[in-house]
XYZ file of C-alpha atoms in Angstrom:
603
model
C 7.635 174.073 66.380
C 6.909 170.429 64.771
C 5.794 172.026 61.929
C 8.414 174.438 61.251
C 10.871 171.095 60.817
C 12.225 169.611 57.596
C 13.593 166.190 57.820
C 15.488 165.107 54.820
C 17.740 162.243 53.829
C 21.100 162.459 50.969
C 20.933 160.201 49.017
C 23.339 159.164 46.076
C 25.565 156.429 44.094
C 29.393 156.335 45.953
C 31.580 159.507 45.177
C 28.537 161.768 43.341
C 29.196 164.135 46.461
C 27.074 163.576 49.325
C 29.398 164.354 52.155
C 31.153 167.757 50.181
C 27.321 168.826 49.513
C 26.638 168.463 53.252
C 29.717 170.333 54.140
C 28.976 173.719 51.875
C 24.867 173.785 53.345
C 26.782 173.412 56.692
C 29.314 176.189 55.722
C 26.760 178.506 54.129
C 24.464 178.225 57.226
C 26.842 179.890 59.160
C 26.894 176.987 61.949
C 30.355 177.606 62.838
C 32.001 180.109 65.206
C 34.403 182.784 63.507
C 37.110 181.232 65.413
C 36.402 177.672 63.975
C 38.442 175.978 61.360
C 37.321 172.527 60.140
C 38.334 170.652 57.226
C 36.301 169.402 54.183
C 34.158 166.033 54.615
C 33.696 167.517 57.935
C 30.599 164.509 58.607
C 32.910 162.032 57.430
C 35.239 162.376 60.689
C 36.003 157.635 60.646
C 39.227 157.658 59.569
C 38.862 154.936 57.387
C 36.139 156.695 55.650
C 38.336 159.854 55.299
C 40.715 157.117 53.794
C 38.398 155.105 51.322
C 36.556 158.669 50.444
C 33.381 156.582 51.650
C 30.918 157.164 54.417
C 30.148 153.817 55.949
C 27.562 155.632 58.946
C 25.235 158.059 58.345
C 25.276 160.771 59.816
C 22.791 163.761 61.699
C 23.276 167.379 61.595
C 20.804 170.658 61.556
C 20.887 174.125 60.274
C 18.292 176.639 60.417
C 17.317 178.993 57.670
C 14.714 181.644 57.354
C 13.141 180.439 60.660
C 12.822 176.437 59.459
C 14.908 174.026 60.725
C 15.995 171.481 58.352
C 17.465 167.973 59.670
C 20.071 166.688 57.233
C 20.876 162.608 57.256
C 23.644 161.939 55.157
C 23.749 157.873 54.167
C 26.469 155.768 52.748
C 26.480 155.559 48.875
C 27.643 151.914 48.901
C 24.670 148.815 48.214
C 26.994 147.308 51.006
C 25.923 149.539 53.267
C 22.247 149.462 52.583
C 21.390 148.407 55.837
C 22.153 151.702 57.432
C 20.171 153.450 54.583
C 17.052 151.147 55.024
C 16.698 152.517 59.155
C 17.616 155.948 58.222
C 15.022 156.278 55.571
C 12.412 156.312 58.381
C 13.279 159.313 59.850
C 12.974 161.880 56.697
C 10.495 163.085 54.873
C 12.080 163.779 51.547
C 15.301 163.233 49.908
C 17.776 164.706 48.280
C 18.693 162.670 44.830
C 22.201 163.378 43.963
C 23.380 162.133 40.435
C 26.578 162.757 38.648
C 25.601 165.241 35.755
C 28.012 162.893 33.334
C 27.844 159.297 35.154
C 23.947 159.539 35.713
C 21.752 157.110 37.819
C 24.118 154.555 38.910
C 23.104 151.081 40.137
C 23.550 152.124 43.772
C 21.555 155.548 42.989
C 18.685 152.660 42.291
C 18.629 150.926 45.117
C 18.826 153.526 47.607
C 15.892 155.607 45.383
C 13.613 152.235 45.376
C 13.675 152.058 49.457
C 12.738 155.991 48.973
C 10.085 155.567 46.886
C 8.514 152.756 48.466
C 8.348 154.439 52.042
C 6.555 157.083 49.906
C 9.276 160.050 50.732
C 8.814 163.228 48.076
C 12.256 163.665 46.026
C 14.507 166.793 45.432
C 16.971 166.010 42.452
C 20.081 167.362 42.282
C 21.965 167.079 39.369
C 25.772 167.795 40.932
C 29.350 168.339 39.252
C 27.581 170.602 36.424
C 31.219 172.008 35.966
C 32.598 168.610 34.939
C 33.324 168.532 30.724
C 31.260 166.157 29.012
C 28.142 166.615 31.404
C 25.060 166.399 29.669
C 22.244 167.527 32.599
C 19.455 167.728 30.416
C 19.537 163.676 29.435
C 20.308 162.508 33.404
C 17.185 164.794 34.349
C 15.622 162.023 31.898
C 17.179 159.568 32.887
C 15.939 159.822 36.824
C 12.291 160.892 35.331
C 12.421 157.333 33.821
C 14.099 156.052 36.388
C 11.207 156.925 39.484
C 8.744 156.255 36.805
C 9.698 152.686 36.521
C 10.565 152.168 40.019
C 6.659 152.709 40.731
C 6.742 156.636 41.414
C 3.033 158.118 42.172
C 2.153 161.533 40.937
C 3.414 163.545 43.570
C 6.689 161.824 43.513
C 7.465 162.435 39.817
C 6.681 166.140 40.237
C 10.145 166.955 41.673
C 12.106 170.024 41.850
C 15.071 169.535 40.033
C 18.555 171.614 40.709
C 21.753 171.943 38.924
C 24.735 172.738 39.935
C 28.388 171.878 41.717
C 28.520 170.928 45.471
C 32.438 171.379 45.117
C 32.152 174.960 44.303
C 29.060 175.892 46.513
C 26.278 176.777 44.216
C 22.646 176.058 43.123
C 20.440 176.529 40.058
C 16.771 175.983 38.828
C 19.264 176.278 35.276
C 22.632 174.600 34.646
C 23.897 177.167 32.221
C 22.709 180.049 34.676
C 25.626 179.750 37.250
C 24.997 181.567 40.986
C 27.232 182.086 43.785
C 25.357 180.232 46.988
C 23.202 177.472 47.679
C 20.076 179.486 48.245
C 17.777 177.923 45.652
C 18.667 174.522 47.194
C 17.118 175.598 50.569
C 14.031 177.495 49.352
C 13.272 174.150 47.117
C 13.547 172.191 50.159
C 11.145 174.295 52.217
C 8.919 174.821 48.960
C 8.671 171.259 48.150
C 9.526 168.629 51.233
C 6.623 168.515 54.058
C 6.743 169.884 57.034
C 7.144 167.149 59.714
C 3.789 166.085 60.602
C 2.268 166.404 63.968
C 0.400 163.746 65.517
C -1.329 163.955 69.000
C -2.110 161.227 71.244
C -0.042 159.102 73.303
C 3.742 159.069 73.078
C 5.721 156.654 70.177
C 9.649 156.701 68.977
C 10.862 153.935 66.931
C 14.661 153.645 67.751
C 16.661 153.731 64.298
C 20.298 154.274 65.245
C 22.607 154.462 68.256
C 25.059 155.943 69.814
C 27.748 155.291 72.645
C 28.923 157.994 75.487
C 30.931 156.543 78.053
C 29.363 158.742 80.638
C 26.138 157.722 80.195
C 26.246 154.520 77.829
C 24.016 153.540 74.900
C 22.091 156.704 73.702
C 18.773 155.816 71.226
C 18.219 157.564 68.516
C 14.723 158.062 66.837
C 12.050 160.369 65.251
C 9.603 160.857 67.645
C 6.405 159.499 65.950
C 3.364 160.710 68.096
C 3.319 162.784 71.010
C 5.757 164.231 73.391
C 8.816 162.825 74.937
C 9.200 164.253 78.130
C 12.699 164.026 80.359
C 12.523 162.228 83.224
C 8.943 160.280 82.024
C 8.676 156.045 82.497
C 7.914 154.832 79.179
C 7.599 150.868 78.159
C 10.424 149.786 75.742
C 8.641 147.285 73.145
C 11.133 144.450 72.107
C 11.455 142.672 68.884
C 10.163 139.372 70.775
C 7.184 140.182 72.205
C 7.827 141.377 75.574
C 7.518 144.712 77.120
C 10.056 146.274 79.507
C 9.927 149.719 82.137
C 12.366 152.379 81.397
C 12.471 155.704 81.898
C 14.007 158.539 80.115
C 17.403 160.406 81.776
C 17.765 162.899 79.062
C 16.563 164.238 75.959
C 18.919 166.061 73.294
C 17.985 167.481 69.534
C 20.343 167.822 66.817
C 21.787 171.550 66.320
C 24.534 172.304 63.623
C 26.597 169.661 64.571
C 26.605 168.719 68.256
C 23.405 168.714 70.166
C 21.267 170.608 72.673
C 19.816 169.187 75.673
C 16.051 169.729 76.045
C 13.029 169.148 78.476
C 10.521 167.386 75.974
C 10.390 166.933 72.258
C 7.133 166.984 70.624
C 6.428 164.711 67.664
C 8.413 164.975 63.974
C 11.783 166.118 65.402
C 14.684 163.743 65.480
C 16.213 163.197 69.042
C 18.981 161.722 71.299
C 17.375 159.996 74.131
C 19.674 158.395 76.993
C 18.929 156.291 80.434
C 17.632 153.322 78.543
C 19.172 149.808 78.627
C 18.875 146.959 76.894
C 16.869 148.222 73.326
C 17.794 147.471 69.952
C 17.416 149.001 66.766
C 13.392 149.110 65.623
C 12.791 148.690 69.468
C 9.720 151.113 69.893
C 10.073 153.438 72.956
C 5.920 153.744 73.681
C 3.856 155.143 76.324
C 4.166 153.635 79.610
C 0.291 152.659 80.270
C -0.887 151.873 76.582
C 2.294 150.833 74.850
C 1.334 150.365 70.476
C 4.569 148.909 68.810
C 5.458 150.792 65.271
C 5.878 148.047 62.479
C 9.892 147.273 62.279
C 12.743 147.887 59.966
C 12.937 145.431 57.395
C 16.800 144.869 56.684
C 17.592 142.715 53.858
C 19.485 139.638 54.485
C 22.885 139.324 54.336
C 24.513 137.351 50.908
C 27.473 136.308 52.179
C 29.674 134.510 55.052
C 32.894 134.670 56.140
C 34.096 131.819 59.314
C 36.417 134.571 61.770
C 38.430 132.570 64.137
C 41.540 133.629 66.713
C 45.190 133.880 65.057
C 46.837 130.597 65.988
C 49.531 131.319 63.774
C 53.744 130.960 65.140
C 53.415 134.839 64.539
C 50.074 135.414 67.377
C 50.386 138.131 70.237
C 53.333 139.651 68.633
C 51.318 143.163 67.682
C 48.145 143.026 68.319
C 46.117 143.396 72.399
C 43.104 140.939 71.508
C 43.676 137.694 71.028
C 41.562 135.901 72.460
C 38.529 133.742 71.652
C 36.683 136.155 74.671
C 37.747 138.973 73.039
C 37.144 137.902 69.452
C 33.058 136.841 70.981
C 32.717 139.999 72.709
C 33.918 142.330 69.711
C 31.817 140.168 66.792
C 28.344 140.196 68.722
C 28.802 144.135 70.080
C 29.022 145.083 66.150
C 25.515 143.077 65.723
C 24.258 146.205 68.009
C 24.332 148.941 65.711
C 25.251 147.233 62.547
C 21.936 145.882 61.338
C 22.695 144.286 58.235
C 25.320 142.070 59.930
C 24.699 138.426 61.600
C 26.930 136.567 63.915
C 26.537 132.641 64.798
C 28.801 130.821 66.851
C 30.018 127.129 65.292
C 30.845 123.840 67.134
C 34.363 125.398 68.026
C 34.647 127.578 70.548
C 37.065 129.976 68.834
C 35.376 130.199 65.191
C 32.106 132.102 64.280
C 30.322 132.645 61.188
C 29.641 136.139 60.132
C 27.267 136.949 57.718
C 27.317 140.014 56.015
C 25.910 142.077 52.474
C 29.214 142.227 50.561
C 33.168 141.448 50.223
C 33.399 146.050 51.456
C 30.869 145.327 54.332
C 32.891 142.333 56.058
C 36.333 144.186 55.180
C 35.149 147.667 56.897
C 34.441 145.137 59.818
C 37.734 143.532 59.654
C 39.640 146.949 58.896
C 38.121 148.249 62.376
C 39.014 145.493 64.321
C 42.647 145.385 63.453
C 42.816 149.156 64.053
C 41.794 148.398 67.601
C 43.951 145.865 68.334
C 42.727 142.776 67.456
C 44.420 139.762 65.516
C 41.928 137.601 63.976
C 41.991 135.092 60.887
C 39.149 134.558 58.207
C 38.825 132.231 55.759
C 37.251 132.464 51.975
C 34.039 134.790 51.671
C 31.621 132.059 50.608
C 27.572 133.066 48.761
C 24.809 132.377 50.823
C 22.738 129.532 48.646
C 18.707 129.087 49.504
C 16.300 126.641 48.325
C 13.181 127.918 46.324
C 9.486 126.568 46.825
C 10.071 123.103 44.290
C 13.573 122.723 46.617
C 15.875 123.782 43.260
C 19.296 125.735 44.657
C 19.087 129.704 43.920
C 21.846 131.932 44.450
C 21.979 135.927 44.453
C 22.400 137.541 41.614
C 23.875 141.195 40.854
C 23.788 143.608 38.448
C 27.636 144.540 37.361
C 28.180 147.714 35.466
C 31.598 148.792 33.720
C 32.336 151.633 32.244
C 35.721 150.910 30.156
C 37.203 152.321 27.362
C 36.676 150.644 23.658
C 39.509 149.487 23.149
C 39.357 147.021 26.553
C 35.383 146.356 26.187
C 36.509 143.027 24.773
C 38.858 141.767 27.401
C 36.211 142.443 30.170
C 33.274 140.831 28.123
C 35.350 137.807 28.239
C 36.733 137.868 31.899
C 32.785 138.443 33.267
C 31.499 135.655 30.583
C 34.013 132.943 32.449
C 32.393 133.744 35.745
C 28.738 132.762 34.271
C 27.944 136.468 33.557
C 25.501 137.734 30.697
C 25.512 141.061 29.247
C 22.483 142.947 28.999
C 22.931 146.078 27.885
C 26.115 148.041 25.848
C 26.141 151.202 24.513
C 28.385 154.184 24.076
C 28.613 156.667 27.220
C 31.064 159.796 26.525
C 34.078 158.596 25.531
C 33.523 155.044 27.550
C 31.384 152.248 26.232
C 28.872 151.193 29.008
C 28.232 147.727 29.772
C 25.885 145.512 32.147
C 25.792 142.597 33.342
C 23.335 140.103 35.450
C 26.450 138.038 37.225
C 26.107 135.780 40.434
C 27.730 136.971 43.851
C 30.227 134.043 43.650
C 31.650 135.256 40.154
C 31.874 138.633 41.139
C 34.968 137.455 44.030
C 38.412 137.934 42.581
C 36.528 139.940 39.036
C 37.920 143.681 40.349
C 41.632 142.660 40.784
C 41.579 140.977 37.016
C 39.220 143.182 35.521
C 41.824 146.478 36.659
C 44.700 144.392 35.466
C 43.556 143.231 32.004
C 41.971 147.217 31.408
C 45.294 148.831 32.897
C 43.444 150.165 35.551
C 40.891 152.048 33.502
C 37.590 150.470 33.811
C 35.019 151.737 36.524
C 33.439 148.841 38.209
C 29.754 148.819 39.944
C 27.619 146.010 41.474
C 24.120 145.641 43.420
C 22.106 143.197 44.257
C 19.321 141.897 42.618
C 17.476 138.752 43.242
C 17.818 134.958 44.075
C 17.708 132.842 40.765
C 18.874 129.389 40.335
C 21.981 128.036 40.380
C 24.335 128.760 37.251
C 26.766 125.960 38.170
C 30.600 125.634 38.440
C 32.475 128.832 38.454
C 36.272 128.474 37.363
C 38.333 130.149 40.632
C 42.048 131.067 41.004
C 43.814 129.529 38.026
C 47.321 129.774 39.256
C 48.741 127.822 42.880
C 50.496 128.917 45.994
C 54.202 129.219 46.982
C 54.049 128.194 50.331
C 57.541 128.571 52.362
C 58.772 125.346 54.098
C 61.025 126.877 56.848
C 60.527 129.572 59.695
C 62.428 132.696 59.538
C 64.006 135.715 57.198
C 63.972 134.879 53.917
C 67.147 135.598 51.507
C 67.867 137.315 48.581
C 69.762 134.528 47.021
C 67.400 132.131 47.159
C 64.202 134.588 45.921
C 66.377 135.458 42.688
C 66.400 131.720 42.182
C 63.402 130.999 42.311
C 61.486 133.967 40.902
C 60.625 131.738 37.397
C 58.300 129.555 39.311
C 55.822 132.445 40.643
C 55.412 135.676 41.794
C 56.262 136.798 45.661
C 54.042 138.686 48.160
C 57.115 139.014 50.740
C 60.663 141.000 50.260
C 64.052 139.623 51.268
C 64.673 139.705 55.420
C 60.789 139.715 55.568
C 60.029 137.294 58.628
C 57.508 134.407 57.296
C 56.754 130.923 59.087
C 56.122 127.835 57.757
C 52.951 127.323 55.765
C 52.678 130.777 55.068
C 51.293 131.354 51.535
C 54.699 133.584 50.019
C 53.599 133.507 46.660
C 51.703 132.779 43.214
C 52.919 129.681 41.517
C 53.042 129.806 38.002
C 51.164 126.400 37.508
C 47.654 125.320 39.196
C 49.472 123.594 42.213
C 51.008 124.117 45.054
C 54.654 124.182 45.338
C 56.450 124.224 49.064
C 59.847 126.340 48.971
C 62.815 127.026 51.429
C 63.611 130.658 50.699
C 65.667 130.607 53.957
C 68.440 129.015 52.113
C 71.686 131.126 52.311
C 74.490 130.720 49.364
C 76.841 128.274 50.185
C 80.734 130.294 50.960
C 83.389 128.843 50.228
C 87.268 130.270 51.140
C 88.202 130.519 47.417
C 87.752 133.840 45.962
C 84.969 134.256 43.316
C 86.331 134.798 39.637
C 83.593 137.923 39.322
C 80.768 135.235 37.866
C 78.207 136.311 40.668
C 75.375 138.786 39.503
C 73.822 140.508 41.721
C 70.458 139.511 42.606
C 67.615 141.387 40.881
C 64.384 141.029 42.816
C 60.802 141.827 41.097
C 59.402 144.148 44.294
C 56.699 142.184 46.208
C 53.138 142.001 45.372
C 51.230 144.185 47.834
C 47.480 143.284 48.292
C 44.995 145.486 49.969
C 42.836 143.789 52.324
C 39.821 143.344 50.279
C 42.073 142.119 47.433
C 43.687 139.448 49.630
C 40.246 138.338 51.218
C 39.317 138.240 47.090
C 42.493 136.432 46.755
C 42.582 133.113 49.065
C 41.325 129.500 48.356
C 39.305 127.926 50.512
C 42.034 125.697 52.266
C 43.723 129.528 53.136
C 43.331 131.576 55.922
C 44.023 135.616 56.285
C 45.740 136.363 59.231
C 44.902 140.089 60.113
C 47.066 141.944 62.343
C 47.220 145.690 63.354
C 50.403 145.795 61.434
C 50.493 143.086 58.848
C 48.251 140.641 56.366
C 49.108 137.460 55.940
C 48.181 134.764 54.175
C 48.675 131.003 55.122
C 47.500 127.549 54.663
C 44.893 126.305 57.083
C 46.942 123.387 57.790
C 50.926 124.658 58.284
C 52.944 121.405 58.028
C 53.374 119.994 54.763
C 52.641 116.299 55.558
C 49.308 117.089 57.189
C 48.781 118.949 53.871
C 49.380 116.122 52.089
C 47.865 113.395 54.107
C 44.433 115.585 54.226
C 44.436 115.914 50.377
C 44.708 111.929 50.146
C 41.817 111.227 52.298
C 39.800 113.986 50.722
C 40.418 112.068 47.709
């Protein structure tokens, strides 16, 4: 049976059309019942990913065709996420390369493809959205050749099928101008050109690369088996990162089929499987044979680029909408994500409230955040801050990325400039369609705040992209938020009358009988400091009757931040208070005096 398995992961730069791909080999392999209705992005069932149009987890499903079963992982798109493509990798095979037939290779699509190569997996590529005007399939095929070539391809590697065609509309092609009706060519190339899983004898070995939680029967590890045969109801010796060797034994076994799974008595090696009755294992744990345990080398995760200090809402607006509040909770929550989120750290400070999380990205941290406040939580977090290292001769490094913007012409200017302030240099432009395409070696730090000003100065036009790339030393000062805060001086609604007033000193992120407290952060000043306002300030009545000189008060609407703009947006002596219902932003320290006293002994 081994044999007859295909194991293959999808990979592919964010919104080149993974998840829709996924969903028309799912449709066309007749998984469902007659009676079944599902919707599209049927893998992507988070809401917040159906939200974002992102998938965040990856994701296992089967199908079977002519006699072969092929297991499908789908993986995020998003460098942010690359820890959850660097453990998945280990269970295929092959991949499947998706690339936009007009965007091309993105800088995402290279990263994922360099883990690929490197773990020596044999490529499919898929050149998707064929339909789209303005393609041009022939020079991304070239592009990707070049791409795996310098990436360190062997032989085999750069001998890849390559397909053409539109995951949207359901079809496949060995020929982008020859359009078919099914996805049929996609499936014989797999079976044609990805291994079989291999079989190895000998004694059993799983290396656990994701989990999942029932609450019947708790934390469920899931692997490829690697050698051997799990059997149910077999002691095995769980193999921890430390060291040390622990006795389990396995409850249940269960295999991926379509989209659910089937419970089984053994599962020989090469298949991916569902095994439950263990406690205590992590991800990478091996799951080896219970007399001669051998550990399989780990997952190597890279590290994380960048903190953010999470600490309990201690704001005059706590406990009003959210059911965890607590530092207990807030503990609990923070180091039960560590579990299955590999790329993510968690270290507890001198306080007992306050942690540092360290995470790959400004996305990474808010999907964190996002989930939290969706369960109930109310936490705060302060300014997303780069992680800095020393080199070998003790000189400061910091990461760098690799930005790439697509903008029209006409606005190519205005974002040289904006990514030239933050320390950015630009490597590469050139025309792309009817875009000009431009890169960019930028450090982390710069790139915090660049979206929101880069969308504003292009009138939302320009198509922004970042990855990793290296430590390199220190590039120095980086100008931050030009403009100050309004911070309100009073607790409660806050009046028309007195917003009118004093809309010519700033910009406000709150509408008239909006509840605020004081020290709350209500709005952009128009100069570099920080100005303290009392928008609670009624007009003054008087019994004599107005001669018609009032004008009704005409309010700019509020500025409405999303919450990876806001987290973008604060200074380091701001917090963002994050409630199921609401964002906030305040000032660490509320009253003005203790504002003002700090500032003169920082001094």
């Amino acid at each position: 049976m081994a044999n007859n398995i295909r194991n293959i992961a999808i990979i592919a730069h964010v919104d080149h059309g993974k998840t829709t791909l996924v969903d028309k080999i799912i449709h066309a392999s007749k998984i469902f019942d007659a009676h079944q209705q599902f919707d599209d992005l049927i893998l992507d069932d988070n809401p917040l990913e159906r939200e974002r149009g992102i998938t965040i987890v990856s994701k296992n499903v089967s199908v079977r065709y002519n006699g072969t079963k092929i297991n499908i992982i789908d993986t995020p798109g998003h460098a942010d996420f690359g820890g959850e493509v660097e453990r998945v990798l280990k269970l295929a095979d092959g991949v499947l390369l998706l690339v936009d037939a007009f965007e091309g290779a993105m800088p995402q699509t290279r990263f994922v493809l360099g883990k690929a190569i490197a773990l020596g997996l044999k490529p499919i590529v898929v050149v998707n959205k064929v339909d789209k005007e303005n393609c041009r399939p022939d020079e991304v095929h070239e592009q990707v050749f070049d791409l795996m070539f310098n990436l360190g391809a062997s032989e085999d590697q750069l001998d890849f099928v390559t397909l053409y065609g539109s995951s949207k509309q359901g079809w496949m092609s060995t020929d982008w101008k020859v359009k078919t009706d099914n996805l049929i060519p996609l499936l014989d190339a797999v079976i044609s050109s990805i291994p079989p899983a291999p079989t190895l004898e000998g004694t059993p070995q799983m290396q656990i690369t994701s989990l999942d939680y029932s609450s019947f029967v708790g934390r469920i590890a899931i692997g490829r088996v690697h050698r051997g045969t799990l059997k149910e109801g077999s002691n095995m010796s769980l193999m921890k990162a430390d060291g040390s060797i622990k006795k389990v034994k396995i409850r249940e076994l269960h295999v991926f089929e379509g989209l659910g799974r089937v419970k089984v008595d053994e599962v020989s090696s090469g298949e991916i499987c569902a095994v439950s009755g263990i406690e205590g294992f992590d991800i990478g744990d091996t799951l080896a044979d219970a007399d001669n345990p051998e550990q399989l080398e780990r997952i190597s995760i890279d590290e994380p680029t960048m903190n953010m200090l999470f600490t309990i809402n201690n704001s005059p607006f706590f406990g009003k909408e959210g059911k965890f509040v607590t530092s207990r909770h807030l503990r609990d929550r923070l180091f039960k994500e560590t579990e299955k989120n590999l790329a993510l750290r968690v270290e507890s400070t001198d306080k007992e409230d306050t942690f540092l999380v360290f995470g790959r990205g400004i996305l990474h941290l808010s999907v964190l955040i996002e989930t939290m406040r969706r369960e109930g939580y109310e936490l705060q977090v302060g300014q997303p801050q780069v992680l800095f290292k020393e080199d070998d001769n003790g000189k400061r490094t910091e990461p760098i990325e690799l930005l790439v913007v697509d903008v029209p012409e006409e606005s190519a200017g205005k974002v040289i400039e904006l990514v030239s302030m933050r320390k950015g240099e630009m490597t590469i432009m050139e025309p792309k369609g009817d875009l000009q395409h431009l890169e960019f070696t930028i450090p982390s730090r710069g790139l915090i705040g660049l979206r929101n000003n880069v969308l504003t100065a292009t009138g939302g036009e320009a198509i922004m992209n970042h990855r990793f790339v290296d430590y390199e030393e220190h590039k120095g000062p980086i100008p931050g938020r030009i403009a100050g805060s309004l911070i309100s001086l009073e607790t409660g609604p806050g009046t028309a009358y007195t917003i009118d007033k004093l809309q010519d000193r700033g910009s406000f992120f709150v509408d008239p009988g909006e509840e605020v407290y004081g020290g709350q952060v209500i709005g952009e000043h128009t100069r570099p400091n920080d100005l303290t306002v009392n928008i609670q300030k009624g007009k003054k009545l008087t019994n004599m009757r107005a001669s018609g000189t009032d004008d009704n008060a005409k309010i700019v609407p509020k500025r409405q931040f999303s919450l990876e703009e806001a987290m973008e947006y604060i200074q380091k002596d701001e917090y963002l208070e994050v409630t199921p219902k609401s964002i906030r932003m305040r000032k660490i320290l509320l009253d003005e005096n203790e504002r003002l006293r700090y500032a003169k002994t920082a001094e």
